[in-house]
Structures are given as structure tokens and as C-alpha cells.
Amino acid sequence: MTVYESDLPGVGKKHEVELGDGARLVIVTHNSGKREVFRRADADSDSEKLFELSDQLARQVGTLLEGAYFQPVQTDKIETLLGGDTMLEWVEVGEDSPVAGKTLADSDLRQATGASVIAIERGDRVIVSPGGDATLEAGDTLILIGPSEACRDVASMVRGD
Amino acid sequence: MAAALLELGHLFVVLAVTGAIALRLGLSVIPLYVVGGVLSGPFVAGRFGLPYVPNGEIVTLLAEVGIVLLLFFLGLEFSLDRLLESRTQITRAGVVDLVVNLPIGVAIGLVLGWSLVESLLLGGIVYISSSAIITKSLIDLGWIANPEAEPLLGTLVFEDLFIAVYLAVVTSLVLGGADAGTGSIVQSLAVAFGFLGLLLLAVQYGTSLFARLLGGAGQEAFVLRTLAVVVPISGAALALGVSEAVAAFFVGMGFATSGHREKIERRLSPIRDVFGAVFFFWIGVGTDPTLLAAAAVPLVLAVVLTTPAKVLSGYLGGRVYDLSERRSLRAGLGMVPRGEFSLVIAALAASGSTPVMREIIPAFAVGYVLLMSMLGTVLMGQSSVIERRVFRDGEERSEPTGG
């Protein structure tokens, strides 16, 4: 990646980033801190303005792009990829879930989908490697492992939606 | 006191209204502030018996602060390092710009039978493009991210440096030696360059002083301390018959390297905008539109000759930067607007001793800036149409890939 930097007297600084397909990303940093981001499809074409950010917002977006920062967001679904197509997934048992009140063996999750429950989080207690007789209750969080598609199937079934 | 306050109130009402009109019409505020000044000054509102803003001491003083701050900011933005970094390109483009445009203005003056100093003033007015209008148009049109921004801004940097030297010389000629012999011209030039030389030395070696002066100051103290340096030095310069504008420019350069540049720009730009607006207004207030008739001949000559000349020199400047013909043409169109510095030169001319300097040149400058700022903005806005006209063949061929 090549970055070209040039001064814009009276305005600020300009950085051009080669995108690889001949296009360039042009970032104009105004003295006021405002950033304007443009794209030039090729050397001959004019810059198309993509968006504009305030100084603070630009820094936050920048660290996000860098992967150095994220604001934890509450989600009901957290996925972690282990490699290959295997996923770890957290899923909460919903009030109307068909598996609520059943034991793990009765719910038949593994046979039906191919994903296994490796732990159950209940309040501040964690049941590790639950046996077939472990009961699933509404409000439990199941930690699943398995192929991503299987995890998704189990998740939608367990959530009860 | 009440009368003075009302006068000032009147001025700010006009500025606020004209500013709002400019925003609505999408025009630059500079020409409209001038028009607002003309209309509410003694020569228009006064003639019709309406309440008017007199061209008095208060407005003149505030306008003078406006000139000082405009040039101070120019110095602040001006980096000698930057100029040296790409000096071959900037210098070449800048010299072409200078050699093509300044002589045309001087020649128009000489043809009209004006003196050399008067012609030199005219040359400066038609030579110097408006950094404020051009930079704003670049941002508005999105050209700022295109390659043509570089020759445009580079040439403006060259013009800024040249205008500092030019103002230093011309101020001495106008204030010191217009009606005197060569001896006193030489003397006033010597005083000017002596003072500016000392100032440059102070600026060069005073960086740490400037830095310490501003370090740790609160918001209010910061603004006041900056003004406490710029304004007295500019005043001292003027008292010696040296351009106060150039002195302010040098002080700006001194502050630029103090490490406080961005803070100064952020905190003082509202003050500059207020006083700058008063300066443009003041130029209008001092303009008698009936004098525009007297300035009509140079005005028509200047518009007809200098518009294509600027487009040409800008085009050549673009070629120096290795731009394509299309982009070079665009750079040429972009250099057309004239504005604040033409008016600064006109203000200097108005303090001269001949009728041409006192009346014709200021009226000329107002008419010229109004026409060129609008013409330039229109040319920039319509550049795609013009480019298509000029490069009809090239356009058709490159359309499929360029679209």
C-alpha cells in the first residue's frame, strides 16, 4: 500500500491511498479537524465525495477500522469462529422455547442438528459438560459448539422465535 | 457615543443581511459585503437622504484591523518549508502566473497615461487571485481532492509571498515617494526593508519566545496575547511608512512555527472573519459608484484581457505539475476569482496623493473584484461544460472509461 501525502495550504492535508484496483481513497483533513473522504475510480476521473466526519468521529471510526477499539455492544448472539467452519455460540433459552423444561437428552439437539451444548450458564453458575439429564430452563444461556449452520439452527430453535 | 454605536450597529446589520443573501444565493460573501457597503454608504444611501454609515474613523480603524488579521492569517498558513519542498514546481507555476498577469495590468495603466506607480497598483490588483474565494470553491466543488488543487494552491502560496514583497515596495512608493524625488523613494524603501528585515530576524529567532508567550495561556489570554503582538507591530510599521499588512504577514510566519498555529487559527478565525467583513464593507462605503463610470475603460480592458490571461497562466501552471490538458484548463479557470488582496491594494492606493489613486483605482478595484469573483465562481462551477467544449474529441473517447 502506498500513501501519498500532500499539503493543502490554507485547507489542511491530503492523503491518497492506493486501493489496488487503480482506485484511490482520498482523505482531506481540514485544519478544523473535519475529514472529507473521497474516492477516485482511476487516475483520470474526478473525486467523488463519499462522506464527511468530524474530528472526534473520524478518530473513533479510524480506530474501529484499525481493529484497535470497539465499544462493547449488548447482543443476544455472540459468535466466535474457531477455524474451519466450527463456531462457538452463546444463545439464551427463550420463554416460549420448545426446549425449556426439557432435559438435554429429550431436546435431542445434537441428533437433530449436529451442534453440541458444552456448557449451560444459569445465573452466576456454569454447568460444564452437561449430561443428557441436565434440564434446560428459560433464561439459561447455552454455549454451543458445532458447524456454523448447525449452530444457527439450534440457536433459532432454542430462542423460540 | 450613541451615534457611533448606532453606526456600528447599522454596519453589522448590513453585514448580517448581505451574508445571509450570499449564503442563499451560494455566492462568496466578499463581493456581497462590498456591495452592502456601497449601498449603505454616503454615496448611495446618503445621496438618497437615507440613514447611512459614514466613512468615518471607527469603520476605518476596524477595517485596518481586518487587513492586519487577513495578512496575519496568510503568514500563519504560509510555510517557507512547504515552498522550499516543492519549490521548482511552485516557483515555475508562480513565475508564469506573475509574468503573464502583472505586466498586463501595468500595461493597461501605462496605455491610459497613468504614472508608473499607479500602473503598478493596477498590475497588482489584476495579478493577485483570491485565496479565500478559490479555496472555498475548491472545497465546495470537491476539487480539493483532485490533482488540480495542487497547482492552484501552490500558485496561491507563491502569490502570497510575492504580495508581501510587492506591498512592502508599493507602500513605500505610495506613502513615501509619490510626489518626492528619487532620493526620498530610496530612503523610504530603505526604511521599509530595514524594518521588515529586523522583523524577519525577530521572527526567525523568536520562535521560542512566541511559543513561551502563548504556552499555558487560557482561551481569553491566548487571543489577547496574540493580538497584543500583531497589532502593535503593524501599527509601528505603519507609523514608519512601512506596510502594516506585510508586518502582520511576517508576524504570522513567526507564530506559524511556534507550535500554536492550529490553536491560533481555531481561536482567532472568528475575530478575523468579523474584522475582515468590516474591511470589505469599508471598501464599499468608500466607493462612489458614479466613479465606476470613470473607471469603466480600465475595467473593461482589465476584464477582457486578464480573464483569458489568468486561464492561460493557470493552464501552464497545471502543465508544470504534469496535469492533463483538461485538468490544466480547470486549474486555469480556478485562478480567475480576484478578491481580498486586490482590495487590500486598492485600500493602499486610496491613501495615495493623486486623483487616480484616491478615486479611480479604488472604484476600479471594487468593480473588478465584483466582476471577477462572480465570473470566476461561474467559470469554476461550469468547468465541465467548458472542458467538454474545448476538448470535444478527447471527451468522447474517454467518456466510457471515465464515467
Coordinates of C-alpha atoms in Angstrom, one line a residue:
Chain A
M1 CA 0.0 0.0 0.0
T2 CA 1.3 3.4 -0.9
V3 CA 0.1 6.6 0.8
Y4 CA 0.7 9.9 -0.8
E5 CA 0.7 12.9 1.5
S6 CA 0.5 16.5 0.3
D7 CA -0.1 19.8 1.9
L8 CA -3.2 21.9 1.0
P9 CA -2.1 25.4 2.0
G10 CA -4.9 27.1 3.8
V11 CA -7.0 24.0 4.0
G12 CA -5.1 21.2 5.6
K13 CA -3.6 17.9 4.5
K14 CA -4.4 15.4 1.8
H15 CA -3.6 11.7 1.9
E16 CA -4.2 9.4 -1.1
V17 CA -4.3 5.7 -0.5
E18 CA -4.0 3.2 -3.4
L19 CA -6.7 0.7 -3.2
G20 CA -5.1 -1.9 -5.5
D21 CA -7.7 -1.8 -8.4
G22 CA -6.3 1.5 -9.6
A23 CA -8.8 3.4 -7.5
R24 CA -7.6 5.8 -4.8
L25 CA -9.1 6.8 -1.5
V26 CA -8.5 10.5 -0.9
I27 CA -8.7 11.8 2.7
V28 CA -8.7 15.5 3.1
T29 CA -8.1 16.6 6.7
H30 CA -9.1 20.1 7.2
N31 CA -7.3 22.4 9.7
S32 CA -10.6 22.4 11.6
G33 CA -10.2 18.7 12.1
K34 CA -13.0 17.8 9.7
R35 CA -12.3 14.9 7.4
E36 CA -13.7 14.5 4.0
V37 CA -13.3 11.2 2.3
F38 CA -13.3 10.9 -1.5
R39 CA -12.9 8.0 -3.9
R40 CA -11.2 8.4 -7.3
A41 CA -12.1 5.5 -9.6
D42 CA -8.9 5.9 -11.6
A43 CA -6.2 8.4 -12.3
D44 CA -8.3 10.3 -14.8
S45 CA -11.6 10.6 -13.0
D46 CA -12.7 13.2 -10.6
S47 CA -13.0 12.6 -6.9
E48 CA -16.4 11.5 -5.7
K49 CA -17.1 12.5 -2.1
L50 CA -18.1 9.6 0.0
F51 CA -18.7 11.1 3.4
E52 CA -17.5 13.6 5.9
L53 CA -16.7 13.2 9.6
S54 CA -16.0 15.4 12.5
D55 CA -12.6 15.2 14.1
Q56 CA -13.7 13.0 17.0
L57 CA -15.9 10.8 14.9
A58 CA -13.1 10.3 12.4
R59 CA -10.8 9.2 15.2
Q60 CA -13.3 6.7 16.5
V61 CA -14.1 5.3 13.1
G62 CA -10.3 5.1 12.4
T63 CA -9.6 3.0 15.5
L64 CA -12.5 0.8 14.6
L65 CA -11.1 0.2 11.1
E66 CA -7.7 -0.4 12.7
G67 CA -9.3 -3.0 14.9
A68 CA -7.9 -1.4 18.0
Y69 CA -11.1 -0.3 19.6
F70 CA -14.6 -1.3 19.9
Q71 CA -17.4 -0.2 22.1
P72 CA -18.9 -3.5 23.6
V73 CA -22.4 -3.8 22.3
Q74 CA -25.1 -5.9 24.1
T75 CA -26.3 -8.6 21.7
D76 CA -28.2 -11.7 22.3
K77 CA -26.0 -13.5 19.9
I78 CA -22.2 -13.7 20.2
E79 CA -20.4 -15.8 17.6
T80 CA -16.8 -16.9 17.7
L81 CA -15.2 -18.7 14.8
L82 CA -12.8 -21.4 15.8
G83 CA -11.3 -22.2 12.5
G84 CA -12.6 -24.2 9.6
D85 CA -16.4 -23.8 9.8
T86 CA -16.7 -24.5 13.5
M87 CA -18.3 -22.0 15.8
L88 CA -18.8 -21.2 19.4
E89 CA -22.1 -19.6 20.0
W90 CA -23.9 -18.3 23.0
V91 CA -27.7 -18.5 23.0
E92 CA -30.3 -17.7 25.5
V93 CA -33.3 -20.1 26.1
G94 CA -36.4 -18.0 25.5
E95 CA -39.7 -18.0 27.5
D96 CA -41.5 -19.8 24.6
S97 CA -38.6 -22.0 23.7
P98 CA -39.7 -25.6 22.8
V99 CA -36.7 -26.9 24.8
A100 CA -37.5 -25.1 28.0
G101 CA -38.2 -27.6 30.8
K102 CA -36.8 -30.5 28.8
T103 CA -33.6 -32.4 29.6
L104 CA -30.8 -32.1 27.2
A105 CA -31.4 -35.7 26.1
D106 CA -35.1 -35.1 25.5
S107 CA -34.5 -31.9 23.5
D108 CA -32.5 -34.1 21.0
L109 CA -30.4 -31.1 19.9
R110 CA -27.3 -32.9 18.9
Q111 CA -29.1 -35.6 16.9
A112 CA -31.3 -33.1 15.1
T113 CA -28.7 -30.6 14.2
G114 CA -25.1 -31.7 14.9
A115 CA -24.3 -29.0 17.4
S116 CA -23.4 -29.9 21.0
V117 CA -24.2 -28.0 24.2
I118 CA -20.8 -27.7 26.0
A119 CA -21.9 -25.6 28.9
I120 CA -25.0 -24.0 30.5
E121 CA -24.9 -20.7 32.1
R122 CA -27.6 -20.3 34.8
G123 CA -27.4 -17.0 36.7
D124 CA -23.8 -16.9 38.0
R125 CA -23.4 -20.7 37.9
V126 CA -21.9 -22.6 35.0
I127 CA -22.7 -26.2 34.3
V128 CA -19.7 -27.5 32.3
S129 CA -20.2 -30.5 30.0
P130 CA -23.8 -31.1 31.0
G131 CA -25.1 -34.7 30.8
G132 CA -28.2 -35.8 29.0
D133 CA -30.2 -35.4 32.2
A134 CA -29.4 -31.7 32.6
T135 CA -32.6 -29.7 32.4
L136 CA -32.8 -26.6 30.2
E137 CA -34.7 -23.7 31.8
A138 CA -35.9 -20.5 30.3
G139 CA -33.3 -17.8 30.9
D140 CA -30.4 -20.2 30.6
T141 CA -27.6 -19.4 28.3
L142 CA -26.4 -22.4 26.3
I143 CA -22.9 -22.4 24.9
L144 CA -22.9 -24.4 21.6
I145 CA -20.2 -25.8 19.5
G146 CA -20.5 -27.2 16.0
P147 CA -20.7 -26.3 12.3
S148 CA -21.9 -22.8 11.8
E149 CA -25.1 -23.9 10.1
A150 CA -26.0 -26.3 12.9
C151 CA -25.3 -23.6 15.5
R152 CA -27.7 -21.3 13.7
D153 CA -30.4 -24.0 13.6
V154 CA -30.1 -24.7 17.3
A155 CA -30.0 -21.0 18.1
S156 CA -33.2 -20.3 16.4
M157 CA -34.9 -23.3 17.9
V158 CA -33.7 -22.7 21.4
R159 CA -34.5 -19.0 21.4
G160 CA -38.1 -20.0 20.4
D161 CA -38.5 -17.4 17.7
Chain B
M1 CA -21.1 57.8 21.7
A2 CA -24.7 56.7 20.9
A3 CA -24.3 57.8 17.3
A4 CA -21.1 55.8 16.9
L5 CA -22.6 52.7 18.4
L6 CA -25.6 53.1 16.2
E7 CA -23.3 53.5 13.2
L8 CA -21.6 50.3 14.1
G9 CA -24.9 48.6 14.7
H10 CA -26.0 49.7 11.2
L11 CA -22.9 48.2 9.8
F12 CA -23.3 44.8 11.4
V13 CA -27.0 44.6 10.4
V14 CA -25.9 45.2 6.7
L15 CA -23.2 42.6 7.0
A16 CA -25.5 40.0 8.6
V17 CA -28.1 40.6 5.9
T18 CA -25.7 40.5 2.9
G19 CA -24.1 37.4 4.4
A20 CA -27.4 35.7 4.6
I21 CA -28.1 36.7 1.0
A22 CA -24.7 35.3 -0.1
L23 CA -25.5 32.1 1.6
R24 CA -28.9 31.8 0.0
L25 CA -27.5 32.6 -3.5
G26 CA -24.5 30.4 -3.0
L27 CA -22.1 33.3 -3.7
S28 CA -18.9 34.3 -2.0
V29 CA -19.5 36.7 0.9
I30 CA -16.7 39.0 -0.1
P31 CA -18.3 40.8 -3.1
L32 CA -21.6 41.0 -1.3
Y33 CA -20.1 42.7 1.8
V34 CA -18.6 45.2 -0.6
V35 CA -21.9 45.8 -2.3
G36 CA -23.6 46.1 1.1
G37 CA -21.0 48.8 2.0
V38 CA -21.6 50.7 -1.3
L39 CA -25.4 50.7 -0.9
S40 CA -25.4 51.7 2.8
G41 CA -22.6 54.3 2.5
P42 CA -22.7 58.0 1.9
F43 CA -22.6 57.7 -1.9
V44 CA -25.8 55.7 -2.3
A45 CA -27.9 55.7 0.9
G46 CA -26.5 59.2 1.7
R47 CA -27.4 60.6 -1.6
F48 CA -31.0 59.4 -1.3
G49 CA -31.3 61.0 2.1
L50 CA -31.5 57.7 3.9
P51 CA -29.6 56.9 7.1
Y52 CA -26.1 55.9 6.0
V53 CA -22.8 54.6 7.5
P54 CA -20.3 57.4 7.2
N55 CA -16.8 56.6 6.1
G56 CA -15.5 57.6 9.5
E57 CA -12.7 56.9 11.8
I58 CA -14.3 54.0 13.6
V59 CA -15.0 51.9 10.5
T60 CA -11.6 52.8 9.0
L61 CA -9.8 51.6 12.2
L62 CA -11.8 48.4 12.4
A63 CA -11.2 47.8 8.7
E64 CA -7.5 48.3 9.3
V65 CA -7.5 45.6 11.9
G66 CA -9.2 43.5 9.3
I67 CA -6.4 44.0 6.9
V68 CA -3.9 43.2 9.6
L69 CA -5.7 40.0 10.6
L70 CA -6.2 38.8 7.0
L71 CA -2.5 39.1 6.3
F72 CA -1.6 37.7 9.7
F73 CA -3.5 34.6 8.8
L74 CA -1.8 34.4 5.5
G75 CA 1.5 34.4 7.2
L76 CA 0.3 31.8 9.6
E77 CA -0.6 29.5 6.8
F78 CA 2.5 30.3 4.8
S79 CA 5.2 27.8 5.3
L80 CA 8.6 28.5 3.9
D81 CA 9.4 24.8 4.3
R82 CA 6.5 23.9 2.1
L83 CA 7.5 26.4 -0.5
L84 CA 11.1 25.0 -0.5
E85 CA 9.9 21.4 -0.6
S86 CA 8.2 21.7 -3.9
R87 CA 10.0 24.9 -4.9
T88 CA 10.7 24.0 -8.5
Q89 CA 7.0 23.4 -9.4
I90 CA 5.6 26.2 -7.2
T91 CA 8.2 28.6 -8.5
R92 CA 7.7 27.8 -12.1
A93 CA 3.9 27.9 -11.9
G94 CA 4.1 31.1 -9.8
V95 CA 6.6 32.8 -12.1
V96 CA 4.4 32.1 -15.2
D97 CA 1.4 33.4 -13.3
L98 CA 3.4 36.6 -12.4
V99 CA 5.0 37.2 -15.8
V100 CA 1.7 36.7 -17.6
N101 CA -0.6 38.7 -15.4
L102 CA 1.2 41.6 -13.7
P103 CA 2.6 43.2 -16.9
I104 CA -0.9 43.2 -18.4
G105 CA -2.2 45.3 -15.6
V106 CA 0.8 47.6 -15.7
A107 CA 0.4 48.0 -19.5
I108 CA -3.2 48.9 -19.2
G109 CA -2.3 51.7 -16.7
L110 CA 0.5 53.0 -18.9
V111 CA -1.7 52.9 -22.0
L112 CA -4.2 55.1 -20.2
G113 CA -1.5 57.5 -19.4
W114 CA -1.2 56.7 -15.7
S115 CA 2.1 57.1 -13.8
L116 CA 4.3 54.1 -13.2
V117 CA 3.2 53.8 -9.5
E118 CA -0.5 54.0 -10.5
S119 CA 0.1 51.4 -13.2
L120 CA 1.9 49.2 -10.8
L121 CA -1.0 49.3 -8.4
L122 CA -3.3 48.3 -11.2
G123 CA -0.9 45.5 -12.1
G124 CA -1.1 44.2 -8.5
I125 CA -4.9 44.3 -8.4
V126 CA -5.3 42.2 -11.6
Y127 CA -2.5 39.9 -10.7
I128 CA -3.4 38.6 -7.3
S129 CA -6.1 35.9 -7.2
S130 CA -8.3 35.5 -4.2
S131 CA -7.1 32.7 -1.8
A132 CA -10.3 33.0 0.1
I133 CA -12.7 32.5 -2.8
I134 CA -10.6 30.0 -4.6
T135 CA -10.0 27.8 -1.6
K136 CA -13.7 27.9 -0.7
S137 CA -14.7 27.0 -4.2
L138 CA -12.2 24.1 -4.2
I139 CA -13.8 22.7 -1.1
D140 CA -17.4 23.3 -2.3
L141 CA -16.8 21.7 -5.7
G142 CA -14.8 18.7 -4.3
W143 CA -11.8 19.7 -6.4
I144 CA -9.8 19.8 -3.2
A145 CA -9.2 16.0 -3.5
N146 CA -8.3 16.2 -7.2
P147 CA -4.8 16.8 -8.6
E148 CA -5.7 20.3 -9.9
A149 CA -5.8 21.5 -6.3
E150 CA -2.0 21.4 -6.0
P151 CA -1.0 23.8 -8.8
L152 CA -3.9 26.1 -7.7
L153 CA -2.9 26.2 -4.0
G154 CA 0.8 26.2 -4.9
T155 CA 0.4 29.2 -7.1
L156 CA -1.6 31.0 -4.4
V157 CA 1.3 30.4 -2.0
F158 CA 3.7 32.0 -4.5
E159 CA 1.3 34.9 -4.9
D160 CA 1.1 35.3 -1.2
L161 CA 4.9 35.6 -0.9
F162 CA 5.1 37.9 -3.8
I163 CA 2.3 40.1 -2.5
A164 CA 4.2 40.6 0.7
V165 CA 7.3 41.9 -1.1
Y166 CA 5.0 43.8 -3.5
L167 CA 3.1 45.5 -0.7
A168 CA 6.4 46.4 1.0
V169 CA 7.7 48.2 -2.1
V170 CA 4.4 49.7 -3.3
T171 CA 3.6 51.0 0.2
S172 CA 6.9 52.9 0.3
L173 CA 6.2 54.3 -3.2
V174 CA 2.7 55.4 -2.4
L175 CA 3.3 56.8 1.1
G176 CA 6.9 57.9 0.8
G177 CA 7.7 59.0 -2.6
A178 CA 4.9 59.6 -5.0
D179 CA 5.4 63.4 -5.1
A180 CA 9.0 63.4 -4.0
G181 CA 12.3 62.8 -5.7
T182 CA 14.2 59.5 -6.2
G183 CA 16.2 60.2 -3.1
S184 CA 13.2 60.0 -0.8
I185 CA 11.9 56.9 -2.6
V186 CA 15.2 55.2 -1.9
Q187 CA 15.1 56.4 1.6
S188 CA 11.6 55.1 2.3
L189 CA 12.4 51.8 0.6
A190 CA 15.5 51.5 2.8
V191 CA 13.4 52.2 5.9
A192 CA 10.8 49.6 4.8
F193 CA 13.3 46.9 4.1
G194 CA 15.3 47.7 7.2
F195 CA 12.2 47.4 9.4
L196 CA 11.0 44.3 7.7
G197 CA 14.5 42.7 7.8
L198 CA 14.7 43.3 11.5
L199 CA 11.2 41.9 11.9
L200 CA 12.2 38.8 9.8
L201 CA 15.2 38.3 12.1
A202 CA 13.0 38.6 15.2
V203 CA 10.6 36.1 13.6
Q204 CA 13.3 33.7 12.7
Y205 CA 15.0 33.7 16.1
G206 CA 11.9 34.5 18.2
T207 CA 10.0 31.2 17.7
S208 CA 10.7 30.1 21.3
L209 CA 9.7 33.5 22.5
F210 CA 6.4 33.2 20.7
A211 CA 5.9 29.7 21.9
R212 CA 6.6 30.7 25.5
L213 CA 4.3 33.7 25.2
L214 CA 1.3 31.6 24.3
G215 CA 2.2 28.5 26.2
G216 CA -0.3 27.8 29.0
A217 CA -2.4 30.8 28.3
G218 CA -6.2 30.4 28.8
Q219 CA -8.6 30.9 26.0
E220 CA -9.0 34.6 26.5
A221 CA -5.4 35.3 27.4
F222 CA -4.3 33.4 24.3
V223 CA -6.3 35.6 22.0
L224 CA -5.3 38.8 23.7
R225 CA -1.6 37.9 23.7
T226 CA -1.7 37.1 20.0
L227 CA -3.4 40.4 19.2
A228 CA -1.0 42.2 21.6
V229 CA 1.9 41.2 19.4
V230 CA 0.3 41.6 15.9
V231 CA -1.5 44.9 16.3
P232 CA 1.3 47.0 17.9
I233 CA 3.9 45.7 15.4
S234 CA 1.6 46.5 12.5
G235 CA 1.0 49.9 14.0
A236 CA 4.7 50.6 14.4
A237 CA 5.2 49.6 10.8
L238 CA 2.6 52.0 9.5
A239 CA 4.0 54.8 11.7
L240 CA 7.3 54.3 9.9
G241 CA 5.6 54.3 6.5
V242 CA 6.1 50.5 6.1
S243 CA 3.2 48.3 5.0
E244 CA 1.3 47.2 8.1
A245 CA -0.1 44.3 6.1
V246 CA 3.4 42.9 5.4
A247 CA 4.4 43.4 9.0
A248 CA 1.4 41.3 10.0
F249 CA 2.3 38.7 7.5
F250 CA 5.7 38.3 9.0
V251 CA 4.4 38.1 12.5
G252 CA 2.0 35.4 11.2
M253 CA 5.0 33.5 9.8
G254 CA 6.7 33.8 13.2
F255 CA 3.7 32.3 15.0
A256 CA 3.3 29.6 12.4
T257 CA 6.4 27.8 13.7
S258 CA 5.6 28.3 17.4
G259 CA 3.6 25.1 17.7
H260 CA 0.4 27.0 18.3
R261 CA -0.6 27.5 14.7
E262 CA -3.8 25.4 14.8
K263 CA -4.9 26.8 18.1
I264 CA -4.4 30.4 16.8
E265 CA -6.4 29.6 13.7
R266 CA -9.2 28.0 15.6
R267 CA -9.5 30.7 18.2
L268 CA -8.7 33.8 16.1
S269 CA -10.5 33.0 12.9
P270 CA -13.9 34.3 14.2
I271 CA -12.1 37.6 15.1
R272 CA -10.5 37.7 11.6
D273 CA -13.9 37.0 10.0
V274 CA -15.6 39.8 11.9
F275 CA -12.9 42.4 11.1
G276 CA -12.4 41.1 7.6
A277 CA -16.1 41.6 6.9
V278 CA -15.8 45.2 8.2
F279 CA -12.8 45.7 5.9
F280 CA -14.8 44.6 2.8
F281 CA -17.7 46.7 4.0
W282 CA -15.4 49.7 4.4
I283 CA -14.1 49.3 0.9
G284 CA -17.7 49.5 -0.3
V285 CA -18.5 52.5 1.9
G286 CA -15.6 54.5 0.4
T287 CA -16.7 53.7 -3.2
D288 CA -18.7 56.2 -5.1
P289 CA -20.5 54.1 -7.8
T290 CA -20.6 57.1 -10.1
L291 CA -16.8 56.8 -10.2
L292 CA -17.3 53.4 -11.7
A293 CA -18.1 55.2 -14.9
A294 CA -14.7 56.9 -14.8
A295 CA -13.1 53.6 -14.2
A296 CA -15.1 51.9 -17.0
V297 CA -12.4 51.9 -19.6
P298 CA -9.7 50.3 -17.5
L299 CA -12.4 48.0 -16.1
V300 CA -13.5 46.7 -19.5
L301 CA -9.9 46.4 -20.7
A302 CA -8.9 44.5 -17.5
V303 CA -11.8 42.0 -17.5
V304 CA -11.4 41.3 -21.2
L305 CA -7.6 40.9 -21.1
T306 CA -6.9 39.4 -17.7
T307 CA -9.6 36.7 -17.7
P308 CA -8.0 34.7 -20.6
A309 CA -4.6 35.6 -19.3
K310 CA -5.3 34.0 -15.9
V311 CA -6.8 31.0 -17.6
L312 CA -3.7 30.7 -19.7
S313 CA -1.2 31.1 -16.9
G314 CA -3.2 28.7 -14.7
Y315 CA -3.2 26.2 -17.6
L316 CA 0.5 26.5 -18.0
G317 CA 0.9 26.1 -14.2
G318 CA -1.1 22.9 -14.4
R319 CA 1.2 21.6 -17.1
V320 CA 4.2 22.4 -14.9
Y321 CA 2.6 20.0 -12.4
D322 CA 2.2 17.3 -15.2
L323 CA -1.5 17.5 -15.2
S324 CA -3.5 16.5 -18.2
E325 CA -4.8 19.3 -20.6
R326 CA -8.3 19.0 -19.1
R327 CA -7.1 19.4 -15.6
S328 CA -4.7 22.2 -16.5
L329 CA -7.6 24.1 -18.1
R330 CA -9.6 23.6 -14.9
A331 CA -6.6 24.9 -12.9
G332 CA -6.7 28.0 -15.2
L333 CA -10.4 28.5 -14.7
G334 CA -9.9 28.2 -11.0
M335 CA -7.4 31.0 -10.8
V336 CA -9.8 33.6 -12.2
P337 CA -11.5 34.9 -9.0
R338 CA -10.0 38.0 -7.5
G339 CA -10.9 39.3 -4.1
E340 CA -9.4 40.3 -0.8
F341 CA -5.9 41.2 -1.8
S342 CA -6.9 43.2 -4.8
L343 CA -9.0 45.2 -2.3
V344 CA -6.0 45.5 0.1
I345 CA -4.0 47.0 -2.7
A346 CA -6.9 49.3 -3.5
A347 CA -7.1 50.4 0.1
L348 CA -3.4 51.3 -0.1
A349 CA -4.0 53.2 -3.3
A350 CA -6.7 55.2 -1.7
S351 CA -4.2 56.6 0.7
G352 CA -2.2 58.0 -2.2
S353 CA -1.9 61.5 -3.4
T354 CA -3.2 61.6 -7.0
P355 CA -6.8 61.6 -8.0
V356 CA -6.3 58.3 -9.9
M357 CA -5.0 56.6 -6.8
R358 CA -7.6 58.1 -4.5
E359 CA -10.7 57.7 -6.7
I360 CA -10.3 55.8 -9.9
I361 CA -8.2 52.8 -8.6
P362 CA -10.4 52.0 -5.6
A363 CA -13.6 52.3 -7.8
F364 CA -11.9 50.1 -10.4
A365 CA -10.9 47.6 -7.8
V366 CA -14.4 47.3 -6.4
G367 CA -15.9 46.8 -9.9
Y368 CA -13.2 44.4 -10.9
V369 CA -13.4 42.3 -7.8
L370 CA -17.2 42.1 -8.1
L371 CA -17.0 41.0 -11.7
M372 CA -14.0 38.7 -11.4
S373 CA -15.3 37.0 -8.2
M374 CA -18.6 36.2 -9.8
L375 CA -17.1 35.4 -13.2
G376 CA -14.5 33.1 -11.6
T377 CA -17.1 31.3 -9.5
V378 CA -19.3 30.7 -12.5
L379 CA -16.3 29.5 -14.6
M380 CA -15.4 27.0 -11.9
G381 CA -18.9 25.8 -11.5
Q382 CA -19.4 25.4 -15.3
S383 CA -16.0 23.9 -15.9
S384 CA -17.3 20.6 -17.0
V385 CA -19.3 22.3 -19.8
I386 CA -16.3 24.4 -20.8
E387 CA -14.0 21.3 -20.7
R388 CA -16.4 19.4 -23.0
R389 CA -16.5 22.3 -25.4
V390 CA -12.7 22.7 -25.6
F391 CA -11.8 19.0 -25.6
R392 CA -14.7 17.7 -27.6
D393 CA -12.7 14.8 -29.2
G394 CA -10.9 13.8 -26.1
E395 CA -14.1 13.8 -24.1
E396 CA -15.9 11.4 -26.4
R397 CA -13.1 9.0 -26.4
S398 CA -12.5 9.0 -22.7
E399 CA -16.2 9.0 -21.7
P400 CA -16.7 5.3 -21.4
T401 CA -13.8 4.7 -19.1
G402 CA -14.0 8.0 -17.2
G403 CA -17.7 7.8 -16.4

